[in-house]
């Protein structure tokens, strides 16, 4: 296990409010990590910083064995470097079919001319099948993705992440709005994905985190409050005070 | 590959079929080859309409597919017209001048010829010097290059500046409109060297073809416009099909998400903006020789707004929709404003369509946006019974959002 992502001393202020305060986190490869914390703890801002949506006021974010500085890169460059993100609300392209959504996410050259002229469909069809089997949407490949159920959209988005084949996967509340069976399936998927890559899951639902059975980081007011196994952090008095004891 | 491309886009075949039937029909009825049921001036109107359809397709790609409401594409159209117009004027004046000077005792020096041409062209703005803009006007190939290169470069530079600072939505529209206004004001100035508000005229007279009657020339231009429209349709159908189309529609629907997929959104917008600007330039270069005259008023922002109205009425996001909208509205417009529409006598007031046409157009635009957001092209969906489920935003983690059991139809 080597360190894939290193966030050190990062702070962000929005109009005087410190959303992230001297935050430092290291993620290894492969690793499955859950990030929990009460509302406003800075979980989503943490993801925004890694993916380039928000630029921090200070601190460093280093990625990969070449130690690239993510802060100097645009969102699309960061995504191409191998960081994929799933949003809290499923954001698939609803006007397009499931297949189009997956094909768009497939790891391929991303320039306009690459996309315009390289139209070899047969090679990617196989990959699309693999992914749609994985997320259970093979039947729905030619359906408009807007017609999918909420849970299916969540999976489609996870499938798009898998298609991107990222080294680091950031997943924001994947289980929201899912039925118990769907949750179980999602847990399996994430655990399997984390065998070969780093997966960071932000989640509210303790039951879901317990089933992931991984190292947990508790965020509070923009910095790390505790880190360790779920049992370890739930025994931590600070954690109980700010989060679980509410 | 081409089989499957046509197979996946059956509307291309239908469109090409309809266009060929129309072209052959008009040709047979025209003055040059047939009965003359279609007068030469109406033939020119039809040819011009085909050019407008071409620029409308370009507008549809940039707005309907990529979500950039550009209020500047008619300026690119006008620039294309100016580029070809400069050669037409130069070459024709050169012919006239050498003709009249050949009668003199001494053969004219090249300088004398140039001066005479300059006086002929720029006399109306009180000048006889050739401005730098006209440096290549003697050369048809270079001016043809300018037809695509000038709109393309302008779109590239403008788009690069606008997109990289992530200006989107209505602000981008305002910015494109400002560009259009600035261009038209620049063209209006006498000092610019494009004959100010006189514009370029006599463009229907093609140098070297003085012996050919206008009826024939008009037919040639009509054919050229039809071919250009067909090629443009195929080009854009190819561009918006497949993965590139998928990406640009995704940019329209959720730009930020496309970035997180690793696509450099700005390059895609720039590509679409520049390509459509170049096609608009070609459409303009075919339009203005049929119109005979171009002046800076053609570039004014209102023209680009009309373009957006045509596409909205025809139906955004489908190429044939843009064609239907442009053809229908521009033909209706020339019918109403040409005085052929019978006035309606209300007893106390006579509705003259030359005055009320714009009101009618405005009302239909409002009606289409309110009641038929898919435009006229939406009728085809009705026949196909292909109703896209419109669920954008219905699902979400919030309480009260639709849940799984309500999901699949």
XYZ file of C-alpha atoms in Angstrom:
655
model
C 0.000 0.000 0.000
C 1.419 3.325 -1.046
C 0.030 6.769 -0.514
C -2.023 7.901 -3.492
C -3.505 11.158 -2.264
C -2.057 13.465 0.307
C -4.034 16.446 1.525
C -2.054 18.559 3.932
C -2.861 21.724 5.838
C -5.731 22.758 3.590
C -8.029 25.631 4.574
C -10.938 27.228 2.749
C -12.953 30.251 3.770
C -16.305 31.190 2.260
C -17.245 34.769 3.146
C -15.481 34.553 6.454
C -16.782 31.082 7.268
C -14.040 28.474 7.582
C -15.476 25.480 5.757
C -12.185 23.567 5.892
C -9.684 24.265 8.617
C -6.142 22.924 8.356
C -7.338 19.571 7.031
C -4.849 16.760 6.448
C -5.804 13.336 5.096
C -3.856 10.579 3.381
C -5.441 7.956 1.180
C -3.546 4.820 0.141
C -3.954 2.679 -2.951
C -5.827 0.369 -2.739
C -7.967 1.483 0.138
C -11.595 1.899 1.079
C -12.200 4.890 3.311
C -15.408 6.248 4.762
C -15.672 9.922 5.666
C -18.417 10.772 8.107
C -19.372 13.885 10.009
C -22.362 16.023 10.888
C -23.895 18.465 8.396
C -21.544 21.314 7.617
C -18.458 19.350 8.643
C -16.937 20.051 5.241
C -17.321 16.650 3.617
C -18.535 17.914 0.269
C -16.106 20.851 0.285
C -13.321 18.315 0.838
C -14.368 16.566 -2.375
C -14.738 19.897 -4.182
C -11.132 20.714 -3.357
C -9.745 17.413 -4.597
C -11.707 17.576 -7.848
C -10.744 21.189 -8.522
C -14.174 22.745 -8.095
C -13.013 24.841 -5.154
C -9.555 26.342 -4.795
C -8.295 26.353 -1.193
C -6.750 29.425 0.427
C -3.758 27.447 1.628
C -2.415 23.907 1.821
C -1.269 21.234 -0.603
C -2.995 18.424 -2.441
C -0.581 15.898 -3.935
C -1.634 12.956 -6.109
C 0.095 9.822 -7.430
C 3.681 8.593 -7.333
C 4.793 11.523 -9.492
C 3.405 13.795 -6.776
C 1.402 16.050 -9.074
C -0.036 19.131 -7.474
C -3.782 19.006 -8.077
C -4.307 22.626 -7.098
C -2.803 23.906 -10.342
C -5.026 21.754 -12.538
C -8.482 22.279 -14.060
C -11.400 19.974 -13.288
C -11.022 18.117 -16.552
C -7.277 17.620 -16.096
C -7.835 16.254 -12.603
C -10.453 13.860 -13.924
C -8.070 12.733 -16.660
C -5.326 12.214 -14.082
C -7.529 9.508 -12.579
C -9.917 10.995 -10.056
C -13.582 10.211 -10.500
C -16.449 11.698 -8.555
C -20.005 10.711 -7.856
C -22.328 13.437 -6.687
C -24.820 13.343 -3.862
C -27.746 13.850 -6.204
C -27.427 11.449 -9.101
C -26.271 13.509 -12.061
C -26.551 11.451 -15.191
C -27.437 12.957 -18.548
C -31.125 12.282 -18.462
C -31.891 13.133 -22.069
C -29.461 10.461 -23.270
C -29.547 6.685 -23.172
C -27.773 4.582 -20.588
C -25.337 3.433 -23.272
C -24.489 7.013 -24.310
C -23.871 7.907 -20.697
C -21.465 5.020 -20.197
C -19.690 5.529 -23.528
C -19.093 9.162 -22.652
C -17.441 8.115 -19.398
C -15.244 5.361 -20.910
C -11.547 5.961 -20.539
C -10.556 7.230 -23.987
C -8.834 10.303 -25.417
C -10.889 13.326 -24.486
C -10.107 15.928 -27.162
C -12.835 17.089 -29.567
C -11.036 15.742 -32.620
C -10.269 12.393 -30.973
C -13.934 12.079 -30.159
C -15.067 13.184 -33.612
C -12.854 10.933 -35.710
C -12.274 7.833 -33.595
C -15.546 6.027 -33.855
C -14.514 2.433 -33.310
C -17.674 1.216 -31.659
C -16.954 -2.540 -31.467
C -14.069 -2.344 -29.006
C -15.978 -0.250 -26.546
C -19.226 -2.194 -26.816
C -17.617 -5.049 -24.900
C -16.548 -2.720 -22.118
C -20.031 -1.154 -22.005
C -21.486 -4.669 -21.549
C -19.116 -5.453 -18.694
C -20.056 -2.285 -16.887
C -23.771 -2.577 -17.484
C -23.662 -6.160 -16.186
C -21.836 -4.954 -13.117
C -24.455 -2.307 -12.358
C -27.388 -4.437 -13.484
C -28.526 -2.149 -16.287
C -27.853 -4.301 -19.357
C -31.556 -4.548 -20.079
C -31.893 -0.779 -19.928
C -28.914 0.111 -22.157
C -31.053 1.717 -24.852
C -33.443 3.380 -22.471
C -33.333 7.099 -21.810
C -31.597 7.437 -18.502
C -34.145 9.997 -17.340
C -36.624 7.118 -17.194
C -34.549 5.171 -14.675
C -35.484 4.919 -11.044
C -33.562 6.892 -8.492
C -31.540 3.885 -7.377
C -30.779 2.904 -10.964
C -29.529 6.410 -11.661
C -27.223 6.099 -8.673
C -25.868 2.892 -10.150
C -25.544 4.340 -13.588
C -23.441 7.065 -12.090
C -21.318 4.521 -10.276
C -21.042 2.632 -13.565
C -19.863 5.807 -15.283
C -17.218 6.121 -12.597
C -16.077 2.549 -13.201
C -15.976 3.283 -16.934
C -13.645 6.200 -16.267
C -11.383 3.643 -14.577
C -10.071 6.137 -12.038
C -7.382 5.450 -9.478
C -9.248 7.415 -6.877
C -13.009 7.277 -6.614
C -14.855 9.868 -4.563
C -18.405 8.840 -3.761
C -20.839 11.227 -2.096
C -23.717 9.521 -0.257
C -24.168 6.610 -2.636
C -26.943 4.949 -0.643
C -29.298 7.931 -0.519
C -32.749 7.002 -1.715
C -31.996 3.305 -2.178
C -33.961 0.286 -1.017
C -32.215 -2.146 1.399
C -31.398 -4.610 -1.409
C -30.012 -1.837 -3.543
C -27.858 -0.696 -0.644
C -26.427 -4.134 -0.267
C -25.606 -4.299 -3.948
C -23.972 -0.874 -3.742
C -21.818 -1.919 -0.792
C -20.627 -4.983 -2.715
C -19.794 -2.832 -5.693
C -17.779 -0.342 -3.679
C -15.917 -3.033 -1.735
C -15.026 -4.789 -4.976
C -13.908 -1.547 -6.593
C -11.695 -0.808 -3.604
C -9.655 -3.974 -4.166
C -7.786 -2.368 -7.035
C -8.108 1.340 -6.361
C -8.706 3.942 -3.696
C -12.333 4.627 -2.847
C -13.481 7.405 -0.544
C -17.116 7.262 0.520
C -18.882 10.143 2.220
C -21.896 8.830 4.049
C -24.391 9.780 6.726
C -25.836 6.350 7.268
C -23.941 4.483 10.014
C -25.395 1.112 9.051
C -24.043 1.551 5.554
C -20.602 2.541 6.862
C -20.564 -0.459 9.169
C -21.183 -2.747 6.219
C -18.291 -1.209 4.292
C -16.086 -2.440 7.134
C -13.214 -0.023 6.560
C -11.164 2.751 8.079
C -13.289 5.758 9.023
C -12.368 9.441 9.146
C -14.621 11.719 11.202
C -14.727 15.337 10.083
C -15.909 18.135 12.295
C -15.851 21.860 11.562
C -13.522 21.359 8.665
C -10.827 19.238 10.230
C -10.206 15.621 11.211
C -11.637 14.754 14.607
C -10.800 11.073 14.718
C -9.581 8.297 12.466
C -9.613 4.506 12.745
C -12.046 1.618 12.638
C -15.715 2.390 13.111
C -15.714 0.799 16.561
C -12.646 2.801 17.508
C -14.091 6.156 16.464
C -17.524 5.519 17.961
C -15.814 5.039 21.338
C -13.981 8.351 20.984
C -15.539 10.823 23.419
C -15.218 13.863 21.106
C -16.929 12.000 18.331
C -19.757 10.950 20.594
C -20.184 14.548 21.697
C -20.312 16.216 18.306
C -21.903 13.606 16.167
C -23.333 10.457 17.622
C -24.520 11.875 20.892
C -26.862 14.379 19.316
C -19.530 2.856 -41.340
C -21.494 5.175 -43.627
C -24.273 2.600 -43.835
C -24.724 2.535 -40.122
C -24.365 6.317 -39.942
C -27.277 6.813 -42.363
C -29.098 3.925 -40.736
C -28.906 5.563 -37.353
C -29.999 8.910 -38.755
C -32.861 8.155 -41.149
C -33.845 11.821 -41.145
C -30.819 12.529 -43.375
C -32.237 10.453 -46.209
C -35.663 11.995 -45.857
C -34.156 15.427 -45.828
C -31.995 14.824 -48.889
C -34.971 13.333 -50.705
C -37.172 16.317 -49.920
C -34.419 18.734 -50.905
C -33.779 16.982 -54.247
C -37.481 16.865 -55.106
C -37.748 20.552 -54.276
C -34.646 21.453 -56.290
C -35.721 19.471 -59.349
C -39.236 20.854 -59.138
C -38.049 24.439 -58.929
C -35.569 23.879 -61.760
C -38.291 22.548 -64.055
C -40.561 25.474 -63.293
C -37.907 28.173 -63.567
C -37.541 30.661 -66.397
C -34.209 29.300 -67.511
C -35.240 25.725 -68.182
C -38.967 25.491 -68.026
C -42.329 27.118 -68.133
C -41.335 30.186 -66.178
C -43.981 29.618 -63.533
C -41.324 30.625 -61.054
C -40.024 34.083 -61.848
C -36.333 34.784 -61.596
C -36.833 37.072 -58.624
C -38.787 34.370 -56.784
C -36.117 31.845 -57.734
C -33.594 34.130 -56.066
C -35.807 34.280 -52.986
C -35.889 30.482 -52.868
C -32.135 30.249 -53.295
C -31.613 32.789 -50.541
C -33.989 30.820 -48.352
C -31.808 27.730 -48.763
C -28.813 29.754 -47.557
C -30.816 30.932 -44.566
C -31.683 27.293 -43.838
C -27.975 26.483 -43.848
C -27.100 29.211 -41.344
C -30.120 28.124 -39.274
C -28.706 24.591 -39.049
C -25.433 26.060 -37.848
C -27.341 28.092 -35.264
C -29.212 24.984 -34.189
C -25.980 23.094 -33.610
C -24.474 25.856 -31.530
C -27.663 26.670 -29.612
C -29.977 23.658 -29.760
C -27.238 21.055 -29.313
C -24.464 22.835 -27.457
C -26.602 25.299 -25.503
C -24.726 28.442 -26.520
C -27.331 31.057 -27.450
C -25.111 32.943 -29.858
C -26.500 36.236 -31.070
C -23.627 36.650 -33.462
C -23.966 34.003 -36.105
C -25.628 36.311 -38.567
C -22.582 38.526 -38.301
C -20.445 35.606 -39.470
C -22.956 35.148 -42.281
C -22.552 38.811 -43.238
C -18.772 38.631 -43.133
C -18.903 35.722 -45.563
C -21.057 37.896 -47.822
C -18.648 40.821 -47.608
C -15.685 38.582 -48.372
C -17.170 37.345 -51.637
C -18.716 40.738 -52.369
C -15.318 42.440 -52.351
C -14.041 40.186 -55.113
C -17.269 40.516 -57.105
C -17.105 44.299 -56.968
C -13.402 44.496 -57.710
C -13.413 42.080 -60.595
C -16.485 43.569 -62.196
C -15.250 47.150 -61.862
C -11.908 46.074 -63.270
C -13.683 44.722 -66.332
C -15.591 47.945 -66.836
C -12.558 50.154 -66.291
C -10.259 48.277 -68.657
C -13.067 48.368 -71.184
C -13.432 52.127 -71.020
C -9.688 52.834 -70.863
C -8.905 50.653 -73.842
C -10.407 53.330 -76.088
C -7.723 55.863 -75.169
C -4.691 56.451 -77.380
C -2.051 55.284 -74.901
C -2.512 51.916 -73.152
C -3.228 52.565 -69.463
C -0.516 51.806 -66.905
C -1.407 49.346 -64.114
C -1.405 52.279 -61.696
C -3.986 54.096 -63.771
C -6.185 50.996 -63.832
C -5.970 50.571 -60.073
C -6.742 54.243 -59.479
C -9.704 54.106 -61.796
C -11.083 51.029 -60.024
C -10.564 52.712 -56.675
C -12.408 55.822 -57.817
C -15.263 53.735 -59.140
C -15.659 51.675 -55.965
C -14.895 54.223 -53.267
C -16.215 57.366 -54.961
C -19.436 57.080 -52.963
C -17.542 57.564 -49.715
C -15.350 60.330 -51.144
C -12.191 58.331 -51.501
C -10.242 56.574 -54.195
C -7.540 54.812 -52.200
C -7.665 51.086 -51.734
C -7.910 50.349 -47.990
C -5.758 47.558 -46.552
C -8.835 45.368 -46.148
C -9.057 45.117 -49.931
C -5.500 43.858 -50.343
C -6.631 40.473 -51.651
C -9.795 41.573 -53.401
C -8.277 40.933 -56.834
C -7.919 37.239 -56.076
C -10.947 34.965 -56.068
C -9.199 32.059 -54.275
C -7.978 34.321 -51.477
C -11.382 35.932 -51.015
C -13.000 32.472 -51.017
C -10.556 31.497 -48.322
C -11.550 34.626 -46.411
C -15.196 33.482 -46.562
C -14.363 30.698 -44.096
C -11.148 31.972 -42.542
C -12.307 35.388 -41.329
C -15.502 34.195 -39.554
C -13.570 31.164 -38.299
C -10.715 33.209 -36.833
C -13.052 35.768 -35.353
C -15.118 33.016 -33.717
C -11.968 31.290 -32.521
C -10.534 34.373 -30.844
C -13.839 35.594 -29.450
C -14.864 32.132 -28.295
C -11.508 31.466 -26.686
C -11.732 34.689 -24.689
C -15.374 34.154 -23.704
C -15.340 30.436 -22.933
C -12.116 30.328 -20.972
C -13.443 32.879 -18.527
C -16.467 30.596 -18.198
C -19.053 33.090 -19.270
C -22.267 31.150 -19.852
C -25.972 31.572 -20.345
C -27.496 34.975 -20.849
C -24.199 36.760 -20.174
C -22.603 34.956 -23.068
C -25.560 35.896 -25.278
C -25.117 39.533 -24.338
C -21.415 39.280 -25.078
C -22.028 37.812 -28.540
C -24.585 40.513 -29.185
C -22.076 43.177 -28.172
C -19.599 41.676 -30.629
C -22.230 41.807 -33.376
C -23.123 45.396 -32.609
C -19.472 46.431 -32.553
C -18.902 44.726 -35.899
C -21.862 46.363 -37.549
C -20.832 49.795 -36.247
C -17.328 49.153 -37.551
C -18.700 48.225 -40.955
C -20.868 51.352 -40.967
C -17.864 53.666 -40.732
C -16.665 55.102 -44.018
C -13.078 54.892 -42.755
C -13.270 51.126 -42.494
C -13.090 50.968 -46.246
C -16.160 48.844 -46.868
C -18.182 51.714 -48.348
C -19.938 52.546 -45.095
C -23.687 52.342 -45.101
C -23.741 51.997 -48.913
C -22.381 48.515 -48.523
C -21.401 46.518 -51.564
C -23.779 46.424 -54.493
C -24.198 44.958 -57.923
C -23.194 41.586 -56.559
C -25.651 39.755 -58.795
C -23.436 40.564 -61.804
C -20.863 37.839 -61.898
C -17.591 38.934 -63.588
C -16.896 36.984 -66.744
C -20.483 35.856 -67.041
C -21.907 39.079 -68.466
C -23.328 37.198 -71.431
C -25.267 34.733 -69.287
C -28.815 35.894 -68.471
C -29.752 36.429 -64.828
C -32.336 33.654 -65.088
C -29.549 31.139 -65.655
C -27.160 32.593 -63.090
C -29.913 32.558 -60.495
C -30.548 28.909 -61.221
C -26.850 28.121 -60.799
C -26.797 29.869 -57.459
C -29.965 28.086 -56.460
C -28.300 24.750 -57.203
C -25.142 25.774 -55.379
C -27.220 26.759 -52.347
C -29.068 23.438 -52.436
C -25.796 21.496 -52.616
C -24.308 23.565 -49.805
C -27.382 22.958 -47.671
C -27.243 19.216 -48.338
C -23.537 19.032 -47.510
C -23.988 21.198 -44.442
C -26.820 18.999 -43.256
C -24.731 15.851 -43.664
C -21.724 17.472 -41.986
C -23.680 18.607 -38.954
C -25.657 15.380 -38.742
C -22.318 13.605 -38.600
C -20.955 16.003 -35.995
C -23.949 15.758 -33.689
C -24.299 12.002 -34.007
C -22.125 9.604 -32.101
C -19.977 10.453 -29.171
C -19.205 14.066 -30.023
C -22.910 14.808 -30.216
C -23.350 13.020 -26.945
C -20.682 15.185 -25.314
C -21.990 18.487 -26.655
C -25.559 17.699 -25.609
C -24.176 16.776 -22.209
C -22.429 20.152 -22.071
C -25.759 21.821 -22.808
C -27.476 19.886 -20.000
C -24.799 19.897 -17.302
C -21.527 21.527 -18.091
C -19.941 20.981 -14.685
C -20.603 17.238 -14.763
C -18.922 16.931 -18.149
C -15.816 18.557 -16.683
C -15.697 15.957 -13.921
C -15.829 13.263 -16.590
C -12.548 14.671 -17.822
C -13.687 16.590 -20.887
C -12.262 20.026 -21.493
C -15.602 21.742 -22.020
C -14.089 24.931 -23.401
C -12.400 23.160 -26.323
C -15.677 21.546 -27.289
C -17.554 24.819 -27.201
C -14.813 26.485 -29.168
C -14.879 23.707 -31.752
C -18.638 23.965 -32.222
C -18.653 27.770 -32.199
C -15.879 28.040 -34.776
C -17.165 25.316 -37.083
C -20.670 26.786 -37.159
C -19.241 30.270 -37.757
C -17.354 28.989 -40.802
C -20.469 27.345 -42.211
C -22.376 30.575 -41.571
C -19.721 32.378 -43.613
C -20.223 29.972 -46.530
C -23.979 30.433 -46.362
C -23.506 34.210 -46.485
C -21.159 33.970 -49.464
C -23.886 32.141 -51.391
C -26.678 34.412 -50.174
C -25.441 37.855 -51.073
C -24.692 37.307 -54.774
C -28.360 36.331 -55.017
C -29.467 39.315 -52.963
C -27.283 41.626 -55.062
C -26.457 43.970 -52.200
C -24.991 43.794 -48.730
C -24.773 46.602 -46.231
C -23.879 46.794 -42.538
C -27.545 46.690 -41.518
C -27.464 43.000 -42.462
C -24.968 42.391 -39.668
C -26.918 44.323 -37.027
C -27.875 42.311 -33.901
C -31.527 42.087 -34.934
C -30.602 39.711 -37.775
C -28.992 37.284 -35.353
C -32.045 37.499 -33.123
C -34.248 36.568 -36.088
C -32.003 33.585 -36.602
C -32.642 32.446 -33.037
C -36.386 32.970 -33.537
C -36.405 30.781 -36.661
C -34.621 27.984 -34.865
C -36.913 28.239 -31.850
C -40.039 28.160 -34.014
C -38.729 25.260 -36.091
C -37.607 23.276 -33.085
C -34.261 23.343 -31.339
C -32.074 20.293 -31.107
C -33.084 18.763 -34.439
C -31.510 19.799 -37.691
C -34.623 19.507 -39.839
C -36.452 21.669 -37.297
C -34.045 24.520 -37.999
C -34.564 24.095 -41.736
C -38.355 24.123 -41.379
C -38.271 27.168 -39.115
C -35.935 29.178 -41.321
C -37.739 28.330 -44.562
C -41.222 28.878 -43.209
C -40.585 32.094 -41.326
C -38.373 33.743 -43.924
C -40.744 32.884 -46.788
C -43.744 34.045 -44.787
C -41.811 37.156 -43.887
C -41.130 38.029 -47.516
C -44.782 37.310 -48.345
C -46.123 39.548 -45.598
C -43.629 42.363 -45.979
C -43.656 42.204 -49.777
C -47.193 43.490 -49.809
C -48.718 40.315 -51.262
C -50.636 39.488 -48.100
C -54.170 40.906 -48.291
C -54.834 43.567 -45.648
C -57.594 42.808 -43.143
C -60.286 45.453 -42.897
C -61.669 45.596 -39.374
C -64.001 48.470 -40.200
C -62.429 50.899 -37.768
C -58.874 49.895 -38.642
C -57.124 48.252 -41.563
C -54.447 45.768 -40.580
C -51.643 46.239 -43.072
C -49.304 43.282 -42.875
C -46.248 45.275 -43.800
C -46.659 46.965 -40.436
C -48.180 44.146 -38.411
C -46.029 41.253 -39.557
C -43.440 41.815 -36.846
C -46.181 41.809 -34.221
C -47.501 38.543 -35.624
C -44.006 37.060 -35.639
C -43.418 38.189 -32.060
C -46.708 36.693 -30.907
C -46.008 33.383 -32.621
C -42.570 33.282 -31.047
C -44.080 33.784 -27.593
C -46.778 31.201 -28.340
C -44.231 28.634 -29.508
C -42.002 29.093 -26.476
C -44.961 28.848 -24.111
C -47.049 26.105 -25.671
C -44.804 24.195 -28.079
C -41.302 24.289 -26.645
C -40.281 21.650 -29.180
C -41.331 23.895 -32.066
C -42.776 22.756 -35.359
C -40.338 19.856 -35.488
C -42.083 18.464 -32.424
C -44.960 17.416 -34.687
C -42.745 14.616 -35.999
C -42.390 13.236 -32.477
C -46.131 13.212 -32.233
C -46.352 11.017 -35.320
C -43.570 8.773 -34.172
C -45.174 8.492 -30.741
C -41.708 8.870 -29.362
C -42.382 10.714 -26.178
C -39.285 11.306 -24.175
C -39.990 10.965 -20.495
C -39.402 14.375 -19.085
C -38.161 13.599 -15.655
C -35.270 15.915 -15.306
C -34.983 16.829 -11.668
C -37.891 14.706 -10.546
C -35.679 12.273 -8.689
C -33.531 13.256 -5.818
C -32.520 12.381 -2.323
C -34.908 14.989 -0.929
C -38.045 14.020 0.843
C -40.977 13.930 -1.497
C -38.876 13.076 -4.524
C -40.161 10.267 -6.680
C -38.980 6.870 -5.561
C -38.019 3.676 -7.262
C -41.474 2.085 -7.384
C -42.679 5.073 -9.391
C -39.707 4.839 -11.692
C -39.753 2.583 -14.725
C -42.639 2.857 -17.093
